[in-house]
Coordinates of C-alpha atoms (C1' of nucleotides) in Angstrom, one line a residue:
Chain N
X1 CA 27.9 9.5 13.6
X2 CA 24.3 9.2 12.8
X3 CA 21.7 8.0 15.1
X4 CA 21.6 4.3 15.5
X5 CA 19.0 2.5 13.5
X6 CA 15.8 1.9 15.4
X7 CA 16.1 -1.8 14.8
X8 CA 19.6 -2.2 16.1
X9 CA 18.4 -2.9 19.6
X10 CA 19.3 -6.2 21.1
X11 CA 16.4 -8.5 21.3
X12 CA 14.4 -7.0 18.4
X13 CA 12.9 -9.7 16.4
X14 CA 13.0 -9.7 12.6
X15 CA 11.5 -11.7 9.9
X16 CA 8.0 -12.8 9.3
X17 CA 5.3 -12.0 11.8
X18 CA 3.6 -14.8 13.6
X19 CA -0.2 -14.9 14.0
X20 CA 0.3 -14.3 17.7
X21 CA 2.2 -11.1 17.1
X22 CA -0.4 -10.0 14.6
X23 CA -3.2 -10.5 17.1
X24 CA -1.3 -8.6 19.7
X25 CA -0.7 -5.7 17.3
X26 CA -4.3 -5.6 16.0
X27 CA -5.6 -5.8 19.5
X28 CA -3.5 -2.9 20.6
X29 CA -4.3 -0.8 17.6
X30 CA -8.0 -1.4 18.0
X31 CA -7.7 -0.1 21.4
X32 CA -5.3 2.8 21.0
X33 CA -5.4 3.5 17.3
X34 CA -2.4 3.7 15.0
X35 CA 0.3 6.2 15.5
X36 CA 2.8 6.6 18.3
X37 CA 4.4 3.5 17.0
X38 CA 7.2 3.8 19.4
X39 CA 4.8 3.0 22.2
X40 CA 3.6 -0.1 20.5
X41 CA 6.4 -2.5 21.3
X42 CA 6.8 -1.0 24.7
X43 CA 3.2 -1.4 25.6
X44 CA 2.5 -4.7 24.0
X45 CA 5.7 -6.5 24.7
X46 CA 6.2 -7.2 21.1
X47 CA 9.9 -7.8 20.3
X48 CA 9.6 -5.7 17.2
X49 CA 10.8 -2.2 16.4
X50 CA 8.3 0.5 15.9
X51 CA 8.9 0.6 12.2
X52 CA 8.2 -3.0 11.8
X53 CA 4.9 -2.6 13.7
X54 CA 3.9 0.3 11.5
X55 CA 4.8 -1.6 8.4
X56 CA 3.0 -4.7 9.4
X57 CA -0.2 -2.7 10.2
X58 CA 0.0 -0.6 7.1
X59 CA 0.7 -3.3 4.6
X60 CA -1.0 -6.3 6.1
X61 CA -3.3 -5.8 9.0
X62 CA -4.9 -2.5 8.2
X63 CA -8.6 -2.8 7.5
X64 CA -9.9 -2.4 4.1
X65 CA -6.9 -3.8 2.3
X66 CA -7.6 -5.6 -0.9
X67 CA -5.0 -8.1 -1.8
X68 CA -4.1 -9.5 -5.1
X69 CA -6.4 -9.6 -8.1
X70 CA -5.8 -6.2 -9.4
X71 CA -8.6 -5.1 -11.6
X72 CA -8.2 -3.8 -15.1
X73 CA -9.2 -0.4 -13.8
X74 CA -6.7 -0.5 -11.0
X75 CA -4.0 -1.5 -13.4
X76 CA -4.7 1.4 -15.6
X77 CA -4.9 3.8 -12.8
X78 CA -1.5 2.6 -11.6
X79 CA 0.0 2.9 -15.0
X80 CA -1.5 6.4 -15.5
X81 CA -0.5 7.6 -12.1
X82 CA 3.0 6.1 -12.4
X83 CA 3.5 7.9 -15.6
X84 CA 2.4 11.1 -14.0
X85 CA 4.0 10.8 -10.6
X86 CA 6.8 8.4 -11.1
X87 CA 7.7 5.9 -8.5
X88 CA 5.9 7.8 -5.7
X89 CA 4.0 4.7 -4.6
X90 CA 2.5 6.3 -1.5
X91 CA 1.0 9.0 -3.6
X92 CA -0.3 6.5 -6.1
X93 CA -1.7 4.3 -3.3
X94 CA -3.6 7.3 -2.0
X95 CA -5.7 7.1 -5.1
X96 CA -6.3 3.5 -4.6
X97 CA -7.5 3.4 -1.1
X98 CA -7.7 -0.4 -0.8
X99 CA -4.2 -0.9 -2.0
X100 CA -1.0 -0.4 -0.1
X101 CA 2.0 1.4 -1.5
X102 CA 4.0 -1.8 -1.0
X103 CA 1.4 -3.8 -2.9
X104 CA 1.3 -1.4 -5.8
X105 CA 5.1 -1.2 -5.9
X106 CA 5.3 -5.0 -6.0
X107 CA 2.6 -5.2 -8.6
X108 CA 4.4 -2.6 -10.7
X109 CA 7.8 -4.3 -10.4
X110 CA 6.5 -7.8 -11.1
X111 CA 3.7 -7.3 -13.5
X112 CA 3.3 -3.9 -15.0
X113 CA 6.9 -3.2 -15.6
X114 CA 7.1 -6.4 -17.5
X115 CA 4.1 -5.5 -19.5
X116 CA 5.6 -2.2 -20.5
X117 CA 8.9 -3.8 -21.3
X118 CA 7.2 -6.4 -23.4
X119 CA 5.4 -3.6 -25.1
X120 CA 8.6 -1.8 -25.8
X121 CA 9.7 -4.8 -27.7
X122 CA 6.9 -4.2 -30.0
X123 CA 8.5 -1.0 -31.2
X124 CA 7.4 1.7 -28.8
X125 CA 10.4 3.6 -27.6
X126 CA 9.4 4.0 -24.0
X127 CA 11.8 4.1 -21.3
X128 CA 11.6 2.0 -18.2
X129 CA 9.0 2.9 -15.6
X130 CA 6.7 4.2 -18.0
X131 CA 8.3 7.5 -18.9
X132 CA 8.7 8.3 -22.5
X133 CA 12.3 8.0 -23.5
X134 CA 11.7 10.6 -26.1
X135 CA 10.3 13.1 -23.7
X136 CA 13.0 12.2 -21.3
X137 CA 15.6 13.1 -23.7
X138 CA 14.0 16.1 -25.3
X139 CA 13.0 17.8 -22.1
X140 CA 15.5 19.2 -19.8
X141 CA 15.4 18.2 -16.1
X142 CA 13.9 21.5 -15.1
X143 CA 11.3 21.4 -17.8
X144 CA 10.4 17.9 -16.8
X145 CA 10.0 18.8 -13.2
X146 CA 7.9 21.8 -14.1
X147 CA 5.7 19.7 -16.3
X148 CA 5.5 17.1 -13.7
X149 CA 4.2 19.6 -11.2
X150 CA 1.6 20.7 -13.7
X151 CA 0.6 17.2 -14.5
X152 CA 0.2 16.5 -10.8
X153 CA -1.9 19.5 -10.3
X154 CA -4.1 18.7 -13.2
X155 CA -4.5 15.1 -12.3
X156 CA -5.3 16.1 -8.8
X157 CA -8.0 18.4 -9.9
X158 CA -9.4 16.0 -12.3
X159 CA -9.5 13.2 -9.8
X160 CA -11.1 15.4 -7.4
X161 CA -13.9 16.2 -9.8
X162 CA -14.1 12.6 -11.0
X163 CA -14.4 11.2 -7.6
X164 CA -17.3 13.5 -6.8
X165 CA -18.9 12.2 -9.9
X166 CA -18.2 8.8 -8.8
X167 CA -20.0 9.5 -5.6
X168 CA -23.1 10.6 -7.4
X169 CA -23.1 7.8 -9.8
X170 CA -22.3 5.4 -7.1
X171 CA -21.1 2.1 -8.4
X172 CA -21.0 3.0 -12.0
X173 CA -17.2 3.0 -11.8
X174 CA -15.3 0.2 -10.2
X175 CA -16.9 -0.7 -6.9
X176 CA -13.5 -0.6 -5.3
X177 CA -13.3 3.1 -5.8
X178 CA -16.6 3.7 -4.1
X179 CA -15.3 2.6 -0.8
X180 CA -16.0 4.8 2.1
X181 CA -13.3 7.2 3.0
X182 CA -13.0 5.7 6.4
X183 CA -11.1 2.9 4.9
X184 CA -8.3 4.9 3.7
X185 CA -4.7 4.8 4.6
X186 CA -4.2 8.4 5.3
X187 CA -7.2 8.6 7.5
X188 CA -5.9 5.8 9.6
X189 CA -2.9 8.0 10.3
X190 CA -4.2 11.5 10.2
X191 CA -7.9 11.4 11.2
X192 CA -8.1 9.8 14.6
X193 CA -11.7 10.8 14.9
X194 CA -12.6 8.4 12.2
X195 CA -10.3 5.6 13.1
X196 CA -12.8 3.5 14.9
X197 CA -14.7 2.7 11.8
X198 CA -11.6 1.5 10.2
X199 CA -10.6 -0.7 13.0
X200 CA -13.7 -2.6 12.9
X201 CA -12.8 -4.6 9.9
X202 CA -9.6 -5.7 11.5
X203 CA -11.6 -8.7 12.3
X204 CA -11.3 -9.8 8.8
X205 CA -7.6 -9.5 9.0
X206 CA -7.6 -11.4 12.2
X207 CA -9.6 -14.1 10.6
X208 CA -7.2 -14.0 7.7
X209 CA -4.2 -14.5 9.8
X210 CA -6.0 -17.3 11.6
X211 CA -6.5 -18.9 8.3
X212 CA -2.8 -18.6 7.9
X213 CA -2.4 -20.1 11.2
X214 CA -4.4 -23.2 10.4
X215 CA -3.5 -23.6 6.8
X216 CA 0.2 -23.9 6.0
X217 CA 0.1 -21.9 2.8
X218 CA 0.3 -18.2 3.5
X219 CA -0.1 -17.5 -0.2
X220 CA -3.5 -19.0 -0.5
X221 CA -4.6 -17.3 2.6
X222 CA -3.6 -13.9 1.4
X223 CA -5.1 -14.2 -2.0
X224 CA -8.3 -15.9 -1.1
X225 CA -10.7 -13.2 0.0
X226 CA -11.9 -13.6 3.5
X227 CA -15.4 -14.9 3.9
X228 CA -15.8 -12.6 6.9
X229 CA -15.8 -9.2 5.5
X230 CA -17.2 -6.1 7.1
X231 CA -20.7 -5.2 7.8
X232 CA -21.8 -1.7 7.5
X233 CA -19.4 0.7 9.2
X234 CA -22.0 2.0 11.5
X235 CA -22.4 -1.5 12.8
X236 CA -18.7 -1.9 13.1
X237 CA -18.4 1.3 14.9
X238 CA -20.8 0.1 17.4
X239 CA -19.0 -3.2 17.8
X240 CA -15.7 -1.7 18.3
X241 CA -16.7 1.3 20.3
X242 CA -18.8 -0.7 22.6
X243 CA -18.1 -4.0 24.1
X244 CA -16.0 -6.0 21.8
X245 CA -12.6 -4.4 22.1
X246 CA -10.4 -5.1 25.0
X247 CA -10.6 -2.5 27.8
X248 CA -8.6 -1.7 30.9
X249 CA -5.7 -0.3 29.0
X250 CA -3.9 -3.6 28.5
X251 CA -3.7 -5.8 25.6
X252 CA -5.8 -8.8 26.3
X253 CA -4.3 -12.2 25.9
X254 CA -6.0 -13.2 22.8
X255 CA -7.5 -16.5 23.6
X256 CA -9.9 -18.1 21.2
X257 CA -12.7 -16.7 23.3
X258 CA -11.2 -13.3 23.0
X259 CA -11.0 -13.7 19.3
X260 CA -14.7 -14.6 19.2
X261 CA -15.5 -11.3 20.5
X262 CA -13.5 -9.6 17.9
X263 CA -14.9 -11.7 15.1
X264 CA -18.4 -11.7 16.3
X265 CA -19.4 -8.7 14.2
X266 CA -18.4 -10.2 11.0
X267 CA -20.9 -10.9 8.4
X268 CA -20.5 -13.7 5.9
X269 CA -22.3 -12.3 2.9
X270 CA -19.7 -10.1 1.4
X271 CA -16.3 -10.3 0.1
X272 CA -13.2 -8.4 1.0
X273 CA -12.4 -7.9 -2.6
X274 CA -15.9 -6.7 -3.4
X275 CA -17.0 -4.8 -0.4
X276 CA -20.1 -3.1 -1.3
X277 CA -21.1 0.2 0.0
X278 CA -23.9 0.1 2.4
X279 CA -26.6 2.7 2.7
X280 CA -25.0 3.9 5.8
X281 CA -21.7 4.3 4.1
X282 CA -23.1 6.1 1.2
X283 CA -25.0 8.4 3.5
X284 CA -21.9 9.0 5.5
X285 CA -19.7 9.6 2.5
X286 CA -18.4 13.1 2.5
X287 CA -16.0 14.5 0.0
X288 CA -13.8 16.0 2.6
X289 CA -13.2 12.6 4.0
X290 CA -12.4 11.1 0.7
X291 CA -9.1 9.7 0.1
X292 CA -8.4 12.1 -2.6
X293 CA -8.6 15.0 -0.2
X294 CA -6.5 13.1 2.3
X295 CA -3.9 12.8 -0.4
X296 CA -4.2 16.4 -1.2
X297 CA -3.7 17.3 2.4
X298 CA -0.5 15.3 2.3
X299 CA 0.7 17.0 -0.8
X300 CA 0.5 20.7 0.0
X301 CA 3.0 21.4 -2.8
X302 CA 0.4 20.1 -5.2
X303 CA -2.1 22.7 -4.2
X304 CA -2.4 25.2 -6.9
X305 CA -4.5 26.8 -9.4
X306 CA -4.2 24.1 -12.0
X307 CA -7.4 24.3 -14.0
X308 CA -8.2 21.9 -16.8
X309 CA -11.2 20.6 -18.6
X310 CA -12.8 18.0 -16.5
X311 CA -14.0 16.0 -19.4
X312 CA -10.6 15.5 -20.6
X313 CA -8.9 13.9 -17.6
X314 CA -12.2 12.3 -16.6
X315 CA -12.0 10.3 -19.8
X316 CA -8.3 9.7 -19.4
X317 CA -8.3 8.5 -15.8
X318 CA -11.7 7.2 -15.1
X319 CA -13.9 6.6 -18.0
X320 CA -12.1 3.4 -18.9
X321 CA -13.3 2.0 -15.7
X322 CA -16.6 1.4 -17.3
X323 CA -15.0 -0.4 -20.1
X324 CA -14.5 -3.7 -18.3
X325 CA -14.0 -5.6 -21.5
X326 CA -10.5 -6.7 -21.5
X327 CA -8.3 -4.6 -23.7
X328 CA -5.1 -5.9 -25.0
X329 CA -1.8 -4.6 -23.9
X330 CA -1.5 -2.4 -26.9
X331 CA -4.5 -0.4 -25.7
X332 CA -3.2 -0.3 -22.2
X333 CA 0.1 1.1 -23.2
X334 CA -1.3 3.5 -25.6
X335 CA -3.6 4.8 -22.9
X336 CA -0.9 5.1 -20.3
X337 CA 2.0 6.3 -22.2
X338 CA 1.0 7.7 -25.5
X339 CA -1.8 9.8 -24.1
X340 CA 0.0 10.8 -21.0
X341 CA 2.9 12.1 -23.0
X342 CA 0.9 13.6 -25.7
X343 CA -1.8 15.3 -23.7
X344 CA 0.4 17.4 -21.7
Chain R
dA1 C1' 11.0 -37.9 -7.7
dA2 C1' 14.6 -34.7 -7.5
dT3 C1' 16.5 -30.6 -8.9
dT4 C1' 16.6 -26.1 -11.0
dT5 C1' 14.7 -21.9 -12.3
dG6 C1' 11.6 -18.1 -11.9
dC7 C1' 8.2 -15.5 -9.5
dT8 C1' 5.8 -13.3 -5.7
dC9 C1' 5.5 -10.5 -1.9
dA10 C1' 6.4 -9.6 3.1
dA11 C1' 9.8 -7.4 5.4
dC12 C1' 14.1 -4.8 6.0
dC13 C1' 17.2 -1.0 5.2
dG14 C1' 18.6 3.6 4.8
dC15 C1' 17.4 8.1 3.6
dC16 C1' 14.3 12.1 4.0
dT17 C1' 11.0 15.1 6.2
dA18 C1' 8.4 17.3 9.7
dG19 C1' 7.8 18.1 14.4
dT20 C1' 9.7 18.9 18.9
dT21 C1' 12.9 20.5 22.2
Chain O
dC1 C1' 18.4 27.9 14.9
dA2 C1' 20.5 23.5 15.6
dA3 C1' 20.0 19.0 17.2
dC4 C1' 17.3 15.2 17.9
dT5 C1' 13.6 12.0 17.0
dA6 C1' 9.6 9.5 15.0
dG7 C1' 7.2 8.6 11.1
dG8 C1' 7.1 8.0 6.3
dC9 C1' 8.8 6.5 1.9
dG10 C1' 11.1 4.0 -1.9
dG11 C1' 14.5 0.6 -3.1
dT12 C1' 15.9 -3.8 -2.3
dT13 C1' 16.3 -8.5 -0.5
dG14 C1' 15.4 -13.2 0.4
dA15 C1' 12.2 -16.9 1.9
dG16 C1' 8.7 -19.6 0.2
dC17 C1' 6.3 -21.4 -3.4
dA18 C1' 5.2 -23.1 -8.2
dA19 C1' 6.4 -24.4 -12.7
dA20 C1' 9.7 -26.3 -15.6
dT21 C1' 13.2 -29.6 -16.6

DNA sequence: AATTTGCTCAACCGCCTAGTT
DNA sequence: CAACTAGGCGGTTGAGCAAAT
């Protein structure tokens, strides 16, 4: 007799979230921060289970999420990382701070997997999910696991170094990767002290859901970047930490007026999918707040002494970011699989 | 215009892990 | 140390939409 599922309770609503529910959830989290999900339905009156609330926030309402339009660089990162880490989507997502694990998982299953399969048809004998069939067969499970551990350590170190390079060279790599650490998934969960900056851009999500509300097509609303993206985080911090968030410990009834206050700090000159890093953000960027370090925190088993030539993985993982010319699938697969398998 | 087929992605389900009692 | 619980994760599903017939 296991414990009953959390969503078995009578009266728990399932299915798609309504804009009203979204607003309530965002409003609550802006005030209290994410975490303690069990308290969310209880305190907001939402007829949702805690898991559903968490999922909704993580995958949809969380600030800084970029939706759709995976860049070439992101695609390659995913393929590389998938080859290294397997289907550990959360781990992969931690290297792509603007993407959710669910999004990456979906993208992998619907696009990349297909690409790989198609590529297999061209004669490469690669197994599903990006792992080399040859290596799969030739390497015993234990060997594979050991190698995987080594791979992870090396990738981790290389990314660590590469990201610090990224930082110094600012936008030379994909702009998406230069986002401030405050917009990361893990931080939302594990670094409450920084949460406020992340909540600020919830306004864009609210606007997005309002677009959903007015339009009928959720698809267009989710793929079209919001006009109202974030201002600098320092400004957002001010807006959220000072007057614009509801006070008095209750979730405000989100009237249009209430929404105005939430939306008031939006600017209109940037794009969610291309959020540029402001001077403030750059100044505030600290390696220890970087998503990579967050990821490392969450993967203690990956800590280790793995040393490797930076230039090597740098090239492997990140250099191709500069090469924005579209490469054909052949290159993509060669990069992801051939090199991954061969290099280690 | 109506129907079928395929695709996308938000959300659910169940298992696992870490923290707490 | 065992039992319990919440949070987190990956696999899977199915509703909604678009393209094809």
